[in-house]
Coordinates of C-alpha atoms in Angstrom, one line a residue:
M10 CA 111.7 3.7 85.8
V11 CA 109.5 4.5 82.8
P12 CA 110.9 7.7 81.1
F13 CA 107.8 8.6 79.1
L14 CA 105.7 8.8 82.4
V15 CA 107.8 11.6 83.8
K16 CA 106.1 14.3 81.7
G17 CA 102.6 13.4 83.0
T18 CA 103.7 13.5 86.6
L19 CA 105.4 16.9 86.2
K20 CA 102.3 18.3 84.5
H21 CA 100.1 17.0 87.4
G22 CA 101.5 19.6 89.7
H23 CA 102.5 19.6 93.4
P24 CA 103.0 17.4 95.2
S25 CA 103.5 14.8 92.5
S26 CA 105.8 17.0 90.5
S27 CA 107.9 17.7 93.5
F28 CA 108.4 14.0 94.2
E29 CA 109.3 13.5 90.5
T30 CA 111.8 16.2 90.7
L31 CA 113.5 14.6 93.7
S32 CA 113.5 11.3 91.9
E33 CA 115.3 12.7 88.9
L34 CA 117.9 14.4 91.1
R35 CA 118.5 11.2 92.8
M36 CA 119.0 9.4 89.5
L37 CA 121.5 12.2 88.5
R38 CA 123.5 11.3 91.6
Y39 CA 123.6 7.7 90.5
A40 CA 124.5 8.6 87.0
K41 CA 127.5 10.8 88.2
G42 CA 128.7 8.1 90.6
E43 CA 128.1 10.2 93.6
D44 CA 125.8 7.5 95.1
V45 CA 125.6 3.8 94.6
H46 CA 122.5 1.5 94.3
E47 CA 122.9 -2.2 94.3
L48 CA 120.2 -2.7 91.5
L49 CA 121.1 0.3 89.3
S50 CA 124.4 1.1 87.6
A51 CA 125.7 4.5 86.7
E52 CA 125.2 3.6 83.0
D53 CA 121.6 2.7 83.5
A54 CA 120.9 5.9 85.4
Q55 CA 122.5 7.9 82.6
S56 CA 120.5 6.1 80.0
F57 CA 117.3 6.7 81.9
L58 CA 117.9 10.5 82.2
E59 CA 118.8 10.7 78.5
E60 CA 115.4 9.1 77.7
V61 CA 113.7 11.5 80.1
I62 CA 115.2 14.5 78.3
V63 CA 114.2 13.2 74.9
H64 CA 110.6 12.7 76.1
N65 CA 110.6 16.2 77.7
L66 CA 112.3 18.4 75.2
E67 CA 109.8 21.2 75.7
F68 CA 111.1 21.5 79.3
A69 CA 114.7 20.9 78.5
L70 CA 114.7 23.6 75.8
R71 CA 112.3 25.9 77.6
E72 CA 109.9 25.8 74.7
P73 CA 106.6 24.5 76.1
N74 CA 103.8 23.9 73.7
E75 CA 100.4 25.5 73.9
E76 CA 98.8 22.6 75.8
T77 CA 101.5 22.6 78.4
R78 CA 101.4 26.4 78.9
V79 CA 97.6 26.2 79.6
Q80 CA 97.8 23.2 81.9
M81 CA 100.8 24.2 84.0
S82 CA 101.1 27.2 86.3
D83 CA 104.1 29.6 85.9
R84 CA 105.5 28.2 89.1
E85 CA 105.3 24.6 87.9
L86 CA 106.8 25.5 84.6
K87 CA 109.7 27.2 86.3
K88 CA 110.3 24.2 88.4
A89 CA 110.4 21.9 85.3
F90 CA 112.7 24.3 83.5
N91 CA 115.1 24.5 86.4
L92 CA 115.1 20.7 86.8
F93 CA 116.0 20.0 83.2
G94 CA 118.4 22.9 83.0
F95 CA 120.3 21.6 86.0
I96 CA 120.3 18.0 84.8
M97 CA 121.6 19.0 81.3
S98 CA 124.3 21.2 82.9
E99 CA 125.6 18.2 84.9
M100 CA 125.4 15.5 82.1
D101 CA 127.2 14.6 78.9
L102 CA 124.6 15.3 76.2
N103 CA 126.1 13.1 73.5
G104 CA 123.8 10.3 74.5
V105 CA 120.8 12.6 74.2
Y106 CA 121.8 13.4 70.6
G107 CA 122.0 9.8 69.8
K108 CA 118.7 9.0 71.3
L109 CA 117.1 11.9 69.4
V110 CA 118.4 10.4 66.2
D111 CA 117.0 7.0 67.1
E112 CA 113.6 8.6 68.0
V113 CA 113.5 10.3 64.6
Q114 CA 114.3 7.0 62.8
M115 CA 111.8 5.1 64.8
V116 CA 109.0 7.5 64.2
C117 CA 109.7 7.9 60.5
E118 CA 110.0 4.1 59.9
Q119 CA 106.4 3.8 61.0
R120 CA 105.4 6.1 58.1
P121 CA 102.8 8.0 60.2
I122 CA 100.0 9.9 58.6
R123 CA 100.7 12.9 60.8
T124 CA 104.4 13.9 60.6
Q125 CA 104.4 16.9 62.9
K126 CA 106.3 15.1 65.7
A127 CA 109.0 13.9 63.4
R128 CA 109.4 17.3 61.8
E129 CA 109.7 19.0 65.2
L130 CA 112.3 16.6 66.3
I131 CA 114.3 17.0 63.1
S132 CA 114.1 20.8 63.3
L133 CA 115.2 20.6 66.9
V134 CA 118.3 18.5 66.1
N135 CA 119.1 20.8 63.2
R136 CA 118.9 23.9 65.4
R137 CA 120.6 22.6 68.6
F138 CA 123.2 20.1 67.6
D139 CA 126.2 19.9 65.3
T140 CA 125.4 17.3 62.7
S141 CA 128.4 17.9 60.4
G142 CA 130.4 15.0 61.7
T143 CA 131.1 11.7 60.1
T144 CA 129.6 9.3 62.7
K145 CA 126.7 7.0 61.8
K146 CA 124.3 9.1 63.8
D147 CA 125.4 12.3 62.0
K148 CA 125.0 10.7 58.6
A149 CA 121.6 9.2 59.5
I150 CA 120.1 12.4 60.8
R151 CA 121.4 14.5 57.9
I152 CA 119.3 12.3 55.5
Y153 CA 116.2 13.5 57.4
I154 CA 117.3 17.1 57.7
N155 CA 118.0 17.2 54.0
A156 CA 114.6 15.5 53.2
L157 CA 112.9 18.5 54.9
F158 CA 115.1 21.5 54.2
A159 CA 117.4 20.6 51.2
P160 CA 116.0 17.7 49.3
S161 CA 117.8 18.7 46.1
E162 CA 120.7 20.8 44.9
G163 CA 118.3 23.5 43.7
A164 CA 116.5 23.7 47.1
K165 CA 119.9 23.8 48.9
L166 CA 121.1 26.7 46.8
Q167 CA 117.8 28.6 46.5
E168 CA 116.3 28.8 49.9
G169 CA 112.7 30.0 50.2
K170 CA 109.6 29.7 48.1
E171 CA 110.2 32.7 45.8
A172 CA 113.8 31.9 45.2
Y173 CA 113.1 28.3 44.3
L174 CA 110.2 29.2 42.0
E175 CA 112.5 31.6 40.1
F176 CA 115.0 28.7 39.9
L177 CA 112.4 26.4 38.4
D178 CA 111.4 29.0 35.8
Q179 CA 115.0 29.2 34.5
A180 CA 116.0 25.5 35.0
T181 CA 116.8 23.2 32.1
E182 CA 115.1 19.9 31.6
T183 CA 118.2 18.2 32.9
E184 CA 118.1 20.2 36.0
L185 CA 114.4 19.5 36.5
A186 CA 115.0 15.8 36.1
S187 CA 117.8 16.0 38.7
E188 CA 115.6 17.8 41.1
S189 CA 112.8 15.3 40.6
L190 CA 115.0 12.3 41.1
S191 CA 116.5 13.7 44.3
M192 CA 113.2 14.7 45.9
G193 CA 111.6 11.4 45.0
E194 CA 114.4 9.4 46.5
Y195 CA 114.4 11.5 49.7
M196 CA 110.6 11.1 50.1
N197 CA 110.8 7.3 49.5
A198 CA 113.7 6.9 51.9
T199 CA 112.2 8.9 54.8
G200 CA 108.5 9.1 54.3
L201 CA 108.8 12.9 54.6
V202 CA 108.0 15.5 52.0
S203 CA 109.5 19.0 51.7
G204 CA 107.6 22.1 50.7
Y205 CA 110.0 22.4 47.8
H206 CA 108.7 19.1 46.6
A207 CA 105.2 20.6 46.3
L208 CA 106.5 23.5 44.3
L209 CA 108.4 21.3 41.9
L210 CA 105.5 18.8 41.4
R211 CA 103.0 21.5 40.6
F212 CA 105.5 23.1 38.1
I213 CA 106.4 19.9 36.2
V214 CA 102.7 18.8 36.0
E215 CA 102.1 21.8 33.8
K216 CA 105.5 22.1 32.1
N217 CA 107.2 18.6 32.1
P218 CA 104.6 16.0 33.0
N219 CA 106.9 13.2 31.9
L220 CA 109.0 13.9 35.0
V221 CA 106.1 13.3 37.4
P222 CA 106.8 9.5 37.9
I223 CA 110.4 10.4 38.7
C224 CA 109.4 13.1 41.1
L225 CA 107.0 10.7 42.9
D226 CA 109.6 7.8 42.7
L227 CA 106.9 5.6 41.3
N228 CA 107.3 1.8 40.8
D229 CA 106.2 0.2 37.5
R230 CA 102.6 -0.1 38.6
G231 CA 102.6 3.5 39.7
I232 CA 103.9 4.6 36.3
A233 CA 101.3 2.7 34.5
E234 CA 98.6 4.1 36.8
W235 CA 99.9 7.7 36.2
E236 CA 99.8 7.2 32.4
K237 CA 96.3 5.8 32.6
F238 CA 94.8 8.4 34.9
H239 CA 97.1 11.3 33.9
D240 CA 94.4 13.9 33.6
M241 CA 92.6 13.1 36.8
V242 CA 95.8 12.9 38.9
S243 CA 97.1 16.2 37.3
N244 CA 93.9 18.0 38.3
L245 CA 94.2 16.6 41.9
I246 CA 97.8 17.8 42.2
L247 CA 97.0 21.3 40.9
E248 CA 93.9 21.7 43.0
T249 CA 95.2 20.3 46.3
V250 CA 99.0 20.2 46.6
S251 CA 100.7 23.2 48.2
W252 CA 103.7 24.1 50.3
D253 CA 101.6 23.8 53.5
N254 CA 100.1 20.4 52.8
C255 CA 103.1 18.9 51.0
Q256 CA 103.0 15.7 52.9
C257 CA 99.9 14.6 50.9
I258 CA 102.4 13.9 48.0
Y259 CA 103.6 10.8 49.8
G260 CA 100.0 9.5 50.1
L261 CA 99.4 10.2 46.4
A262 CA 102.5 8.3 45.4
R263 CA 101.5 5.3 47.5
M264 CA 98.0 5.4 46.0
L265 CA 99.4 5.3 42.5
G266 CA 101.9 2.5 43.4
K267 CA 99.0 0.4 44.7
N268 CA 96.8 0.9 41.6
L269 CA 94.1 2.5 43.8
F270 CA 93.0 4.8 41.0
S271 CA 91.9 1.8 39.0
R272 CA 89.2 1.2 41.5
R273 CA 86.0 2.9 40.4
A274 CA 84.9 3.6 44.0
V275 CA 88.1 5.4 44.7
R276 CA 87.8 7.6 41.6
I277 CA 84.2 8.4 42.4
G278 CA 85.0 9.3 46.0
L279 CA 87.8 11.6 45.0
E280 CA 85.6 13.3 42.4
N281 CA 82.9 13.8 45.1
L282 CA 85.5 15.3 47.5
R283 CA 86.6 17.7 44.7
R284 CA 83.1 19.0 44.3
I285 CA 82.4 19.6 48.1
K286 CA 82.0 23.3 48.9
I287 CA 83.8 24.2 52.1
N288 CA 82.1 26.6 54.5
P289 CA 83.9 30.0 54.2
Q290 CA 84.6 30.0 57.9
V291 CA 86.1 26.5 57.8
E292 CA 88.1 27.4 54.7
K293 CA 89.5 30.5 56.5
R294 CA 90.6 28.4 59.5
L295 CA 92.2 25.8 57.2

């Protein structure tokens, strides 16, 4: 009974996938109380199936990723889709929602360099579940949803790049300070960065550089580092930060907070990276 091994077995194809399918259907009978096992309670079976669904969302939602589509035949995909469709139609999904929230929190607390999995999970919960309630789970997941899609009042009211850039052009210094504070706090709380954060940071670097420490939620050491290497860091932001690679802002803030720019080797390394000319074909792919 190891939930995260189910996907690999299903992807392996017949007969392994067929045996796995029968195993999940048997667990569903235990979860519904239609059968009894002396070593397995209905609650344990329900919890197991919830974990299986969380680890196999591409099957449960009929949204297989590219790797899965290549690896599995149409027949095997249909088998997996039908299995999870049936299980979800027979189960209470409130537990799945709770486990998804737990998974998001667990992944984000590790502060991973690659945040794609966390972003996909958060987007999924935002699309498929009602998070407007007042439970602990609702409040917890809304922090992560807001961190990505509405990290400030301006971003909430002005959806999309163009609308938000227009808002920034007309915003007062007080509004910019409020935007910077909100985005910095969301980034520090979740380890995730929104595309709106990149637009704001690039804007204030040129127009209101005094707000950069707030936007990056810097500690005292980070503020001192920003003031000392203001020109170099500003150039890095303007040359590298964009909507599509916004997550790099979190790494920049941590570098400033740990005084890494004070190390000559780090500064030289960054300058060398800035001067590297990327092959046109590689640049196009990026």
